[in-house]
mmCIF file of C-alpha atoms and ligand atoms in Angstrom:
data_model
loop_
_atom_site.group_PDB
_atom_site.id
_atom_site.type_symbol
_atom_site.label_atom_id
_atom_site.label_comp_id
_atom_site.label_asym_id
_atom_site.label_seq_id
_atom_site.Cartn_x
_atom_site.Cartn_y
_atom_site.Cartn_z
ATOM 1 C CA MET A 294 1.268 -22.226 8.424
ATOM 2 C CA LEU A 295 1.646 -18.898 10.207
ATOM 3 C CA ASN A 296 -1.525 -18.049 12.144
ATOM 4 C CA ILE A 297 -1.468 -14.725 13.972
ATOM 5 C CA ILE A 298 -4.112 -13.165 16.183
ATOM 6 C CA LEU A 299 -3.840 -9.378 16.201
ATOM 7 C CA PHE A 300 -5.335 -8.323 19.490
ATOM 8 C CA GLY A 301 -6.174 -5.013 21.159
ATOM 9 C CA PRO A 302 -8.965 -2.646 22.170
ATOM 10 C CA PRO A 303 -11.069 -0.741 19.623
ATOM 11 C CA GLY A 304 -8.792 1.799 17.949
ATOM 12 C CA ALA A 305 -5.563 -0.050 18.809
ATOM 13 C CA GLY A 306 -4.675 -0.344 15.125
ATOM 14 C CA LYS A 307 -5.652 -3.964 14.466
ATOM 15 C CA GLY A 308 -7.213 -3.325 11.059
ATOM 16 C CA THR A 309 -4.445 -0.891 10.084
ATOM 17 C CA GLN A 310 -1.574 -3.244 10.998
ATOM 18 C CA SER A 311 -3.314 -6.391 9.668
ATOM 19 C CA GLN A 312 -3.298 -4.895 6.195
ATOM 20 C CA LYS A 313 0.474 -4.379 6.330
ATOM 21 C CA ILE A 314 1.147 -7.844 7.805
ATOM 22 C CA ILE A 315 -0.834 -9.717 5.138
ATOM 23 C CA GLU A 316 0.994 -7.838 2.379
ATOM 24 C CA LYS A 317 4.483 -8.475 3.770
ATOM 25 C CA TYR A 318 4.001 -12.125 4.795
ATOM 26 C CA ASN A 319 1.450 -13.103 2.119
ATOM 27 C CA LEU A 320 -1.242 -14.187 4.588
ATOM 28 C CA GLN A 321 -5.054 -14.157 4.490
ATOM 29 C CA HIS A 322 -6.819 -11.384 6.460
ATOM 30 C CA LEU A 323 -9.890 -12.467 8.454
ATOM 31 C CA SER A 324 -11.591 -9.483 10.119
ATOM 32 C CA THR A 325 -14.916 -10.266 11.756
ATOM 33 C CA GLY A 326 -15.678 -6.520 11.911
ATOM 34 C CA ASP A 327 -15.232 -6.223 8.114
ATOM 35 C CA MET A 328 -17.316 -9.369 7.505
ATOM 36 C CA LEU A 329 -20.143 -8.050 9.681
ATOM 37 C CA ARG A 330 -20.072 -4.584 8.045
ATOM 38 C CA SER A 331 -20.198 -6.249 4.631
ATOM 39 C CA ALA A 332 -23.234 -8.321 5.753
ATOM 40 C CA ILE A 333 -24.898 -5.069 6.921
ATOM 41 C CA GLN A 334 -24.243 -3.408 3.554
ATOM 42 C CA GLN A 335 -25.830 -6.373 1.771
ATOM 43 C CA ASN A 336 -28.888 -6.166 4.061
ATOM 44 C CA SER A 337 -28.594 -9.906 4.763
ATOM 45 C CA PRO A 338 -30.513 -11.374 7.742
ATOM 46 C CA LEU A 339 -27.175 -11.819 9.575
ATOM 47 C CA GLY A 340 -26.247 -8.201 8.824
ATOM 48 C CA LEU A 341 -29.566 -6.853 10.096
ATOM 49 C CA LYS A 342 -29.170 -8.785 13.345
ATOM 50 C CA ALA A 343 -25.500 -7.765 13.775
ATOM 51 C CA LYS A 344 -26.330 -4.074 13.252
ATOM 52 C CA GLU A 345 -28.545 -4.025 16.350
ATOM 53 C CA PHE A 346 -25.554 -4.988 18.518
ATOM 54 C CA MET A 347 -22.813 -3.069 16.707
ATOM 55 C CA ASP A 348 -24.636 0.283 16.724
ATOM 56 C CA LYS A 349 -24.852 0.012 20.513
ATOM 57 C CA GLY A 350 -21.176 -0.912 20.846
ATOM 58 C CA GLN A 351 -21.990 -4.443 22.028
ATOM 59 C CA LEU A 352 -20.432 -7.689 20.820
ATOM 60 C CA VAL A 353 -22.582 -9.687 18.417
ATOM 61 C CA PRO A 354 -23.508 -13.200 19.673
ATOM 62 C CA ASP A 355 -20.622 -15.685 19.638
ATOM 63 C CA GLU A 356 -22.288 -18.224 17.327
ATOM 64 C CA MET A 357 -22.700 -15.621 14.553
ATOM 65 C CA VAL A 358 -18.996 -14.779 14.323
ATOM 66 C CA ILE A 359 -17.836 -18.366 14.922
ATOM 67 C CA ASP A 360 -19.872 -19.555 11.902
ATOM 68 C CA LEU A 361 -18.520 -16.693 9.790
ATOM 69 C CA ILE A 362 -14.910 -17.493 10.663
ATOM 70 C CA ALA A 363 -15.372 -21.258 10.150
ATOM 71 C CA SER A 364 -16.696 -20.718 6.622
ATOM 72 C CA ARG A 365 -13.787 -18.383 5.736
ATOM 73 C CA ILE A 366 -11.156 -20.789 7.073
ATOM 74 C CA ASP A 367 -12.681 -23.579 4.975
ATOM 75 C CA ALA A 368 -12.798 -21.351 1.896
ATOM 76 C CA ASN A 369 -9.054 -20.531 2.168
ATOM 77 C CA GLY A 370 -7.534 -23.986 2.637
ATOM 78 C CA SER A 371 -4.435 -23.320 0.521
ATOM 79 C CA THR A 372 -3.253 -20.089 2.217
ATOM 80 C CA LYS A 373 0.161 -19.721 3.922
ATOM 81 C CA GLY A 374 -1.657 -18.607 7.073
ATOM 82 C CA PHE A 375 -4.217 -16.251 8.577
ATOM 83 C CA VAL A 376 -4.224 -12.933 10.403
ATOM 84 C CA PHE A 377 -7.228 -12.974 12.743
ATOM 85 C CA ASP A 378 -8.285 -9.342 13.316
ATOM 86 C CA GLY A 379 -10.947 -8.702 15.967
ATOM 87 C CA PHE A 380 -11.442 -12.434 16.570
ATOM 88 C CA PRO A 381 -11.515 -14.087 19.080
ATOM 89 C CA ARG A 382 -13.158 -11.505 21.347
ATOM 90 C CA THR A 383 -14.413 -13.911 24.052
ATOM 91 C CA THR A 384 -12.853 -16.990 25.641
ATOM 92 C CA LEU A 385 -15.614 -19.108 24.083
ATOM 93 C CA GLN A 386 -14.605 -17.815 20.627
ATOM 94 C CA ALA A 387 -10.961 -18.597 21.481
ATOM 95 C CA ALA A 388 -11.766 -22.178 22.490
ATOM 96 C CA LYS A 389 -13.839 -22.712 19.334
ATOM 97 C CA LEU A 390 -11.076 -21.258 17.144
ATOM 98 C CA ASP A 391 -8.505 -23.551 18.740
ATOM 99 C CA ARG A 392 -10.750 -26.536 18.034
ATOM 100 C CA MET A 393 -11.298 -25.511 14.387
ATOM 101 C CA LEU A 394 -7.554 -25.101 13.836
ATOM 102 C CA GLU A 395 -6.722 -28.313 15.701
ATOM 103 C CA GLN A 396 -8.959 -30.250 13.295
ATOM 104 C CA ARG A 397 -6.985 -28.700 10.420
ATOM 105 C CA LYS A 398 -3.636 -29.362 12.200
ATOM 106 C CA THR A 399 -2.648 -25.685 11.961
ATOM 107 C CA PRO A 400 -2.660 -24.063 15.410
ATOM 108 C CA ILE A 401 -2.325 -20.396 16.375
ATOM 109 C CA THR A 402 1.359 -19.419 16.189
ATOM 110 C CA LEU A 403 1.230 -16.120 18.114
ATOM 111 C CA LEU A 404 -1.146 -13.591 19.629
ATOM 112 C CA ILE A 405 0.249 -10.066 19.248
ATOM 113 C CA SER A 406 -1.360 -7.628 21.674
ATOM 114 C CA LEU A 407 -1.272 -3.912 20.743
ATOM 115 C CA GLU A 408 -1.108 -1.716 23.840
ATOM 116 C CA VAL A 409 -2.428 1.840 23.510
ATOM 117 C CA ASP A 410 -3.297 4.512 26.103
ATOM 118 C CA TYR A 411 -7.010 5.051 26.776
ATOM 119 C CA ASP A 412 -7.034 8.722 25.697
ATOM 120 C CA GLU A 413 -5.273 7.874 22.435
ATOM 121 C CA LEU A 414 -7.899 5.177 21.663
ATOM 122 C CA ILE A 415 -10.719 7.681 22.178
ATOM 123 C CA ALA A 416 -8.956 10.323 20.050
ATOM 124 C CA ARG A 417 -8.380 7.878 17.145
ATOM 125 C CA LEU A 418 -11.975 6.624 17.094
ATOM 126 C CA VAL A 419 -13.547 10.084 17.479
ATOM 127 C CA ASN A 420 -11.355 11.159 14.586
ATOM 128 C CA ARG A 421 -12.372 8.161 12.445
ATOM 129 C CA GLY A 422 -16.020 8.968 13.235
ATOM 130 C CA LYS A 423 -15.523 12.374 11.585
ATOM 131 C CA VAL A 424 -14.083 10.981 8.352
ATOM 132 C CA CYS A 425 -15.844 7.589 8.007
ATOM 133 C CA ASP A 426 -19.505 6.615 8.123
ATOM 134 C CA ARG A 427 -19.005 3.898 10.757
ATOM 135 C CA THR A 428 -22.040 4.304 13.008
ATOM 136 C CA ASP A 429 -20.200 2.848 16.041
ATOM 137 C CA ASP A 430 -17.620 5.676 15.850
ATOM 138 C CA GLN A 431 -20.122 8.560 15.764
ATOM 139 C CA ASP A 432 -20.943 8.768 19.477
ATOM 140 C CA GLU A 433 -18.229 9.091 22.143
ATOM 141 C CA ASN A 434 -20.407 7.259 24.694
ATOM 142 C CA VAL A 435 -20.650 4.255 22.359
ATOM 143 C CA ILE A 436 -16.859 4.377 21.847
ATOM 144 C CA ARG A 437 -16.261 4.388 25.625
ATOM 145 C CA GLY A 438 -18.793 1.545 25.992
ATOM 146 C CA ARG A 439 -16.870 -0.562 23.427
ATOM 147 C CA ILE A 440 -13.665 -0.100 25.416
ATOM 148 C CA ASP A 441 -15.543 -1.161 28.593
ATOM 149 C CA VAL A 442 -16.780 -4.304 26.795
ATOM 150 C CA TYR A 443 -13.194 -4.990 25.721
ATOM 151 C CA ASN A 444 -11.884 -4.661 29.292
ATOM 152 C CA LYS A 445 -14.612 -6.851 30.757
ATOM 153 C CA THR A 446 -15.254 -9.520 28.122
ATOM 154 C CA THR A 447 -12.333 -9.567 25.677
ATOM 155 C CA LEU A 448 -9.249 -9.076 27.901
ATOM 156 C CA PRO A 449 -9.557 -12.606 29.421
ATOM 157 C CA VAL A 450 -8.631 -13.932 25.955
ATOM 158 C CA LEU A 451 -5.088 -12.664 26.677
ATOM 159 C CA ASP A 452 -4.751 -14.979 29.668
ATOM 160 C CA TYR A 453 -6.092 -17.863 27.597
ATOM 161 C CA TYR A 454 -3.207 -17.546 25.101
ATOM 162 C CA LYS A 455 -0.655 -16.508 27.742
ATOM 163 C CA ALA A 456 -1.242 -19.902 29.362
ATOM 164 C CA GLN A 457 -0.250 -21.466 26.012
ATOM 165 C CA GLY A 458 2.963 -19.358 25.873
ATOM 166 C CA LYS A 459 1.741 -17.559 22.725
ATOM 167 C CA LEU A 460 1.231 -13.991 24.002
ATOM 168 C CA ARG A 461 3.544 -11.225 22.710
ATOM 169 C CA SER A 462 2.810 -7.625 23.751
ATOM 170 C CA VAL A 463 3.862 -4.625 21.740
ATOM 171 C CA SER A 464 3.424 -0.871 22.147
ATOM 172 C CA GLY A 465 0.755 0.405 19.744
ATOM 173 C CA MET A 466 1.751 4.031 20.384
ATOM 174 C CA GLY A 467 3.642 6.004 17.742
ATOM 175 C CA SER A 468 3.524 6.093 13.955
ATOM 176 C CA ILE A 469 1.950 3.260 11.927
ATOM 177 C CA ASP A 470 5.358 2.380 10.442
ATOM 178 C CA GLU A 471 7.111 2.342 13.842
ATOM 179 C CA ILE A 472 4.477 -0.031 15.220
ATOM 180 C CA PHE A 473 4.695 -2.241 12.127
ATOM 181 C CA GLU A 474 8.469 -2.517 12.589
ATOM 182 C CA ARG A 475 7.932 -3.749 16.186
ATOM 183 C CA ILE A 476 5.384 -6.315 14.956
ATOM 184 C CA CYS A 477 7.698 -7.564 12.181
ATOM 185 C CA HIS A 478 10.471 -8.044 14.725
ATOM 186 C CA ILE A 479 8.182 -10.384 16.689
ATOM 187 C CA ILE A 480 7.006 -12.298 13.605
ATOM 188 C CA ASP A 481 10.529 -12.640 12.194
ATOM 189 C CA CYS A 482 11.548 -14.526 15.343
ATOM 190 C CA VAL A 483 9.126 -17.374 14.450
ATOM 191 C CA VAL A 484 9.306 -17.581 10.649
HETATM 192 P P1 B4P B 602 -13.838 -4.016 14.587
HETATM 193 O O1 B4P B 602 -14.133 -3.905 13.125
HETATM 194 O O2 B4P B 602 -12.891 -5.092 14.985
HETATM 195 O O3 B4P B 602 -13.360 -2.552 14.978
HETATM 196 P P2 B4P B 602 -12.450 -1.901 16.080
HETATM 197 O O4 B4P B 602 -12.329 -2.760 17.290
HETATM 198 O O5 B4P B 602 -12.998 -0.524 16.283
HETATM 199 O O6 B4P B 602 -10.979 -1.782 15.541
HETATM 200 P P3 B4P B 602 -10.407 -1.500 14.083
HETATM 201 O O7 B4P B 602 -9.515 -2.648 13.766
HETATM 202 O O8 B4P B 602 -11.419 -1.209 13.070
HETATM 203 O O9 B4P B 602 -9.667 -0.114 14.190
HETATM 204 P P4 B4P B 602 -8.149 0.178 14.216
HETATM 205 O O10 B4P B 602 -7.792 -0.152 15.607
HETATM 206 O O11 B4P B 602 -7.341 -0.437 13.116
HETATM 207 O O12 B4P B 602 -15.206 -4.263 15.411
HETATM 208 C C1 B4P B 602 -16.362 -3.467 15.250
HETATM 209 C C2 B4P B 602 -17.562 -4.103 15.973
HETATM 210 O O13 B4P B 602 -17.913 -5.367 15.330
HETATM 211 C C3 B4P B 602 -17.384 -4.493 17.444
HETATM 212 O O14 B4P B 602 -17.607 -3.393 18.330
HETATM 213 C C4 B4P B 602 -18.447 -5.620 17.605
HETATM 214 O O15 B4P B 602 -19.742 -5.081 17.775
HETATM 215 C C5 B4P B 602 -18.412 -6.342 16.271
HETATM 216 N N1 B4P B 602 -17.502 -7.501 16.287
HETATM 217 C C6 B4P B 602 -16.386 -7.640 15.515
HETATM 218 N N2 B4P B 602 -15.781 -8.812 15.776
HETATM 219 C C7 B4P B 602 -16.511 -9.435 16.748
HETATM 220 C C8 B4P B 602 -16.360 -10.672 17.446
HETATM 221 N N3 B4P B 602 -15.337 -11.499 17.219
HETATM 222 N N4 B4P B 602 -17.299 -11.009 18.389
HETATM 223 C C9 B4P B 602 -18.346 -10.200 18.624
HETATM 224 N N5 B4P B 602 -18.533 -8.996 17.996
HETATM 225 C C10 B4P B 602 -17.632 -8.619 17.066
HETATM 226 O O16 B4P B 602 -8.050 1.731 13.875
HETATM 227 C C11 B4P B 602 -8.792 2.725 14.525
HETATM 228 C C12 B4P B 602 -8.434 4.103 13.975
HETATM 229 O O17 B4P B 602 -7.130 4.485 14.423
HETATM 230 C C13 B4P B 602 -8.392 4.205 12.452
HETATM 231 O O18 B4P B 602 -8.992 5.413 12.077
HETATM 232 C C14 B4P B 602 -6.909 4.215 12.115
HETATM 233 O O19 B4P B 602 -6.623 4.953 10.955
HETATM 234 C C15 B4P B 602 -6.330 4.901 13.341
HETATM 235 N N6 B4P B 602 -4.962 4.472 13.640
HETATM 236 C C16 B4P B 602 -4.484 3.204 13.609
HETATM 237 N N7 B4P B 602 -3.188 3.178 13.975
HETATM 238 C C17 B4P B 602 -2.837 4.478 14.284
HETATM 239 C C18 B4P B 602 -1.644 5.112 14.747
HETATM 240 N N8 B4P B 602 -0.525 4.419 14.963
HETATM 241 N N9 B4P B 602 -1.671 6.430 14.977
HETATM 242 C C19 B4P B 602 -2.795 7.145 14.755
HETATM 243 N N10 B4P B 602 -3.956 6.618 14.316
HETATM 244 C C20 B4P B 602 -3.976 5.297 14.078
#
């Protein structure tokens, strides 16, 4: 199986590139952000709780997303592999994911880290806030807060996978197709 973590700060292009990767390599897309937004739309108890954190630009509690991911991995046993988008976002989530995949004898193959300048991240998310109804993109202070949370809480996940020799960094600046070409080059070296 090919299991890829697509990693990067808010606005790095994780969701955008994940879509292209799953189409080209026939993988299953697991986005915790999408799962949580869908729970919010359905007004489920999990969605109502998640909304409180997401609207403020904070991470939702680890156990909520870990349970979500575990159920989706179990539901997709016959896939050729997964693209994890927006997960793991803490080292605890990373350790739990490793354990889940170890039990299924299908470890993470690579973590691809998208690197994008701070000002470009802000510009992309402010722009998305104008065209989408995502509440976490409506306020520039919340956007800046999400990037702070990424730097403080999520970045250590890079070191976790670097220690396993699985980290690959790629520039996330430029056109969507240029970035996708760089990502494919990395993936094609392992398939
Ligand atoms: P996510 O849904 O993961 O959202 P995101 O970090 O903002 O990135 P996203 O993938 O959507 O955007 P992209 O960079 O593709 O998380 C939302 C919230 O959910 C979190 O803040 C947190 O509260 C919660 N959450 C999710 N997972 C969690 C977890 N594991 N643990 C705890 N909490 C969790 O794209 C951004 C914009 O840039 C788009 O408009 C896109 O069109 C544009 N864009 C992309 N590539 C571009 C390019 N090359 N050039 C120009 N624009 C580009």
